[in-house]
XYZ file of C-alpha atoms in Angstrom:
341
model
C 120.944 92.223 95.726
C 121.040 95.243 93.454
C 122.384 98.491 94.781
C 120.459 101.579 93.646
C 120.234 103.259 91.327
C 118.346 101.668 88.446
C 118.681 104.999 86.608
C 121.525 107.491 86.736
C 121.677 111.286 86.649
C 122.488 110.931 82.938
C 118.800 110.150 82.396
C 117.687 113.525 83.626
C 116.445 115.692 80.802
C 118.390 118.773 79.913
C 116.060 120.166 77.306
C 114.307 123.293 78.585
C 110.629 123.822 77.933
C 109.114 127.230 77.258
C 108.392 128.892 80.558
C 104.614 129.096 81.307
C 103.785 128.870 77.647
C 100.164 127.852 77.222
C 98.501 125.922 74.473
C 94.828 125.694 75.199
C 94.725 124.037 78.597
C 98.325 122.786 78.469
C 100.907 124.494 80.700
C 104.589 123.806 80.204
C 106.973 124.359 83.079
C 110.554 125.209 82.400
C 113.200 122.989 83.860
C 116.100 124.522 85.740
C 119.432 124.668 83.975
C 122.860 124.577 85.623
C 123.484 128.316 85.441
C 120.017 129.511 86.190
C 119.632 132.014 89.005
C 116.424 133.212 90.487
C 115.554 135.763 93.120
C 112.658 135.288 95.449
C 109.633 137.103 94.013
C 106.483 136.731 96.071
C 103.424 137.604 94.060
C 100.099 137.814 95.846
C 96.995 138.139 93.758
C 93.727 137.892 95.639
C 90.666 138.764 93.592
C 87.032 137.731 93.676
C 87.608 135.384 96.601
C 84.112 135.685 98.063
C 82.736 132.363 99.387
C 80.941 130.171 96.930
C 79.867 127.596 99.519
C 76.861 125.669 98.333
C 74.989 122.507 99.268
C 75.877 119.295 97.402
C 72.419 119.379 95.612
C 73.073 122.889 94.332
C 76.660 122.064 93.444
C 75.532 119.171 91.304
C 72.559 121.007 89.782
C 74.445 124.211 88.875
C 77.530 122.673 87.324
C 76.285 122.237 83.681
C 75.125 125.867 83.472
C 78.329 127.202 85.076
C 80.430 125.296 82.589
C 78.316 126.194 79.512
C 78.214 129.906 80.303
C 81.900 130.329 81.163
C 81.093 131.076 84.774
C 83.443 128.258 85.799
C 86.207 129.584 83.627
C 85.886 133.080 85.082
C 85.955 131.450 88.533
C 89.237 129.646 87.655
C 90.800 132.784 86.154
C 89.959 134.689 89.376
C 91.978 132.340 91.562
C 95.174 133.644 93.155
C 98.152 132.644 91.063
C 101.907 132.693 91.273
C 103.992 132.174 94.399
C 102.231 133.813 97.294
C 104.451 133.067 100.268
C 108.173 133.188 101.047
C 110.227 130.348 99.474
C 113.797 131.421 100.389
C 114.934 127.887 101.373
C 114.308 126.680 97.831
C 116.777 129.208 96.417
C 119.694 128.457 98.689
C 122.724 127.311 96.697
C 122.783 123.808 98.319
C 119.063 123.319 97.587
C 118.564 124.748 94.111
C 119.770 121.549 92.342
C 116.973 119.637 94.125
C 114.332 121.678 92.207
C 113.490 120.299 88.799
C 111.253 123.169 87.474
C 111.565 126.930 87.665
C 109.141 128.676 89.958
C 107.738 125.443 91.466
C 108.950 125.634 95.004
C 107.630 124.777 98.440
C 106.859 127.666 100.757
C 109.043 128.151 103.796
C 106.162 128.053 106.225
C 105.063 124.468 105.365
C 107.952 122.813 103.514
C 108.978 119.382 104.632
C 112.192 119.704 106.611
C 114.319 116.583 106.664
C 115.982 115.582 109.927
C 119.722 115.589 109.239
C 120.865 115.044 112.819
C 122.871 111.987 111.792
C 124.239 113.501 108.612
C 124.644 117.266 109.118
C 126.485 117.784 105.817
C 123.349 117.052 103.811
C 120.805 119.838 103.346
C 117.436 119.459 105.029
C 115.624 120.454 101.852
C 113.232 118.546 99.622
C 110.710 120.015 97.145
C 107.683 118.890 99.114
C 104.917 120.607 101.139
C 102.665 119.616 103.963
C 98.980 120.041 103.082
C 96.148 120.128 105.573
C 93.331 117.637 105.254
C 89.702 117.854 106.283
C 89.875 117.811 110.106
C 93.608 116.883 110.119
C 96.703 118.991 109.884
C 99.473 117.642 107.634
C 97.170 115.014 106.104
C 99.132 115.035 102.827
C 102.617 115.693 101.501
C 102.565 117.126 97.987
C 105.857 116.328 96.460
C 107.941 116.692 93.305
C 108.738 113.313 91.751
C 112.338 112.132 92.318
C 114.450 112.966 89.240
C 118.085 112.390 90.402
C 119.687 109.773 92.635
C 119.981 112.209 95.560
C 116.360 113.243 95.348
C 115.401 109.524 95.440
C 117.235 109.156 98.737
C 115.624 112.355 100.035
C 112.213 111.025 99.014
C 112.626 107.810 101.062
C 113.990 109.919 103.928
C 110.794 112.009 103.835
C 108.630 108.863 103.858
C 110.595 107.245 106.724
C 110.851 110.294 108.963
C 107.112 111.160 108.580
C 105.896 107.643 109.149
C 104.110 107.637 105.821
C 102.400 104.348 104.948
C 100.895 105.350 101.522
C 102.303 106.801 98.356
C 100.005 108.029 95.552
C 101.893 108.203 92.283
C 100.095 109.990 89.496
C 102.698 109.983 86.771
C 104.406 107.300 84.712
C 108.178 107.070 84.694
C 108.188 108.095 81.008
C 105.347 109.812 79.089
C 106.263 109.725 75.408
C 109.973 110.217 75.308
C 110.026 112.490 78.361
C 111.222 111.262 81.715
C 108.740 112.304 84.355
C 110.031 110.516 87.450
C 112.920 108.127 88.217
C 111.999 104.705 89.505
C 112.559 104.692 93.251
C 111.710 101.030 93.941
C 112.935 97.588 92.883
C 111.651 96.704 89.413
C 110.447 93.217 90.373
C 110.152 90.966 93.379
C 113.455 89.261 92.649
C 115.302 92.524 93.235
C 116.053 94.384 96.436
C 117.763 97.750 96.383
C 119.678 99.938 98.795
C 118.994 103.643 98.697
C 121.170 105.532 101.175
C 120.430 103.983 104.601
C 117.241 102.307 103.374
C 116.758 98.816 102.049
C 113.715 98.516 99.715
C 111.989 95.264 98.921
C 109.049 94.882 96.585
C 106.936 92.349 98.490
C 103.791 92.140 96.340
C 102.390 93.797 93.222
C 98.757 93.947 92.044
C 98.245 95.202 88.487
C 94.909 96.433 87.105
C 93.886 98.231 83.934
C 94.236 101.757 85.195
C 96.431 101.453 88.256
C 99.015 99.286 90.015
C 99.432 98.709 93.719
C 102.891 97.859 95.076
C 103.601 96.749 98.611
C 107.111 97.583 99.946
C 108.987 96.356 102.932
C 111.485 99.109 103.937
C 114.167 98.764 106.570
C 116.889 101.052 107.832
C 120.454 100.408 109.097
C 119.049 99.723 112.581
C 116.934 96.881 111.171
C 113.680 98.803 111.836
C 110.966 97.716 109.386
C 108.089 99.647 107.863
C 105.473 98.501 105.347
C 104.554 101.060 102.718
C 101.941 100.804 99.948
C 102.276 102.665 96.658
C 99.051 103.371 94.664
C 100.189 104.111 91.118
C 97.517 105.542 88.782
C 98.865 104.853 85.301
C 96.389 106.425 82.865
C 96.538 110.078 83.956
C 98.949 111.785 81.542
C 100.562 115.191 82.284
C 98.406 118.265 81.620
C 95.357 116.080 80.961
C 92.600 114.456 82.970
C 91.518 110.784 83.295
C 88.733 109.669 81.004
C 87.104 107.310 83.551
C 85.741 109.162 86.524
C 84.380 106.024 88.260
C 87.845 104.406 88.114
C 89.492 107.436 89.777
C 86.884 107.442 92.548
C 87.479 103.760 93.134
C 91.270 104.404 93.184
C 90.816 107.216 95.702
C 88.704 104.952 97.916
C 91.372 102.241 97.771
C 93.984 104.791 98.914
C 91.845 105.704 101.888
C 90.659 102.239 102.827
C 91.976 101.256 106.261
C 93.762 104.543 106.834
C 93.998 105.339 110.615
C 94.556 108.533 112.528
C 97.998 107.286 113.559
C 99.186 106.914 110.001
C 101.512 109.594 108.696
C 100.683 111.920 105.814
C 99.653 110.446 102.399
C 102.506 111.309 100.041
C 101.092 112.397 96.671
C 103.321 113.146 93.723
C 103.267 113.446 89.921
C 106.259 115.052 88.209
C 106.185 118.664 89.486
C 103.823 117.976 92.357
C 101.209 120.609 91.522
C 98.870 119.701 88.640
C 97.744 116.101 89.005
C 98.910 116.148 92.634
C 96.825 119.222 93.495
C 93.799 117.885 91.731
C 93.902 114.624 93.606
C 94.422 116.233 96.977
C 91.545 118.642 96.347
C 89.268 115.775 95.295
C 90.071 113.805 98.410
C 89.665 116.759 100.782
C 86.377 117.920 99.356
C 84.859 114.393 99.162
C 85.552 114.273 102.928
C 84.139 117.729 103.463
C 81.056 117.215 101.386
C 80.304 113.880 103.091
C 80.619 115.381 106.545
C 78.934 118.825 105.993
C 76.867 118.411 102.851
C 78.406 121.624 101.535
C 81.486 122.412 99.348
C 83.288 125.546 98.125
C 85.617 124.523 95.382
C 87.011 127.947 94.556
C 87.857 128.794 98.166
C 89.509 125.426 98.726
C 91.656 125.647 95.611
C 92.715 129.171 96.714
C 93.709 127.823 100.135
C 95.504 124.887 98.511
C 97.557 127.329 96.464
C 98.570 129.116 99.678
C 100.051 125.802 100.799
C 101.708 124.888 97.510
C 101.842 127.359 94.663
C 100.100 126.697 91.297
C 98.216 123.655 92.458
C 95.637 122.617 89.842
C 97.413 124.127 86.831
C 94.779 124.237 84.101
C 91.136 125.011 83.588
C 90.724 121.532 82.252
C 91.862 120.127 85.629
C 89.544 122.553 87.449
C 86.526 121.319 85.392
C 87.564 117.717 85.929
C 87.720 118.334 89.701
C 84.091 119.337 89.651
C 83.079 116.354 87.524
C 85.008 113.976 89.777
C 83.401 115.444 92.876
C 79.915 114.987 91.351
C 80.752 111.404 90.546
C 82.094 110.796 94.015
C 79.046 112.355 95.791
C 76.628 110.410 93.595
C 78.540 107.167 94.264
C 78.449 107.901 98.039
C 74.686 108.452 97.872
C 74.100 105.246 95.910
C 76.127 103.313 98.430
C 74.070 104.789 101.279
C 70.805 103.917 99.625
C 71.920 100.369 98.921
C 72.349 99.614 102.643
C 68.976 101.069 103.727
C-alpha cells in the first residue's frame, strides 16, 4: 500500500502569471502568493440581457451569420463579468490558502460547505460551487482542481459527502511544464492510496485516444464503500477548445449514460474550474434543455451560470465552441432519432 501523496506541496507552482492579461482569446489567471491580500469587491454588470431564446432550427441556421458578422462576439462581450455575488468565505484567513487563483472564488450562496462535524478544527471551505441542472437543483459541482495535499483531501471529502458517483476531469496533470492539477488517485491498479480518512483503489482503467475512464473503489474508516467513475478528457488544453466535436459529444453521452435521479452531483473540474468546466456544464445543460423544449438561449444561460460561479466560459473562443458543440449535439440527436424510426 502507498500512503498519499504522490506529489507534495513542493510541486505547486510559485510563478505568478499576469492578472487577466489577454492575448487574443487567451486569458491568464494570476496565482495567489503567500502575502497576497484581497478585499471582497462585488462587481455587477448586467447589460443587454434580453432573452435570445430561439428554436433549435433557428439556432442552427443563424449561427454562421452571427459568427461572421461579429454578432456573436458582441453577445459575448455583453455578458455580465466579474464577481457578482458575495464571496466572503473565500477570503477568510483559514480559507485563502485553499484558493489557487486570484479572483476565482465560489459565491457564499452556493459554495459547497464541507461537513466538519467529526473534525471541527478543519475549515468547511473548498473552492467549489453547486450548479443547477435542467430540471434538477445541484446537478453539478464546478470545482477547482486539487493543487495541494490538503485540497486533495478536501476534494475527496466533497465527493464522499455529496454522494457523487461521477467526476469529469477536463485538464491534464501537466500541460507543457505547468502543473494544472495534482493526481488525486492511485497511478496504477497495483497501488492503493490513503487520503485522509479515505482509501482509494483504482479498480479498472479504459484508455481511448481522447479520453480515459477510471473506476475507483473508495472506502472510509467505517468500511463503507462507494464506487466512483472518473471521465478524463485528455485533449482539451487550457484556454483552447477541442478539435473534434463528435468526440466531445460522445464523451458527454458516456458521462450521462446510466445516471439516475438518486446519484449525487456530477463533479466537473479543470484547473481553475471556470473555463473548460463552465463550457462543459453549459453544453450538458443546454443539450438537455434543447432536447426537452426544442428551444435554447445560450446568452441567458451563460449569464445565469456566471451568477452561480463567476467568470464561467472565459473566452470568446470557448463561447463560439459552445455553439458549435451544441449544433453537433442536436444534429447527432436528430440523426439518432431518425435511425430508429
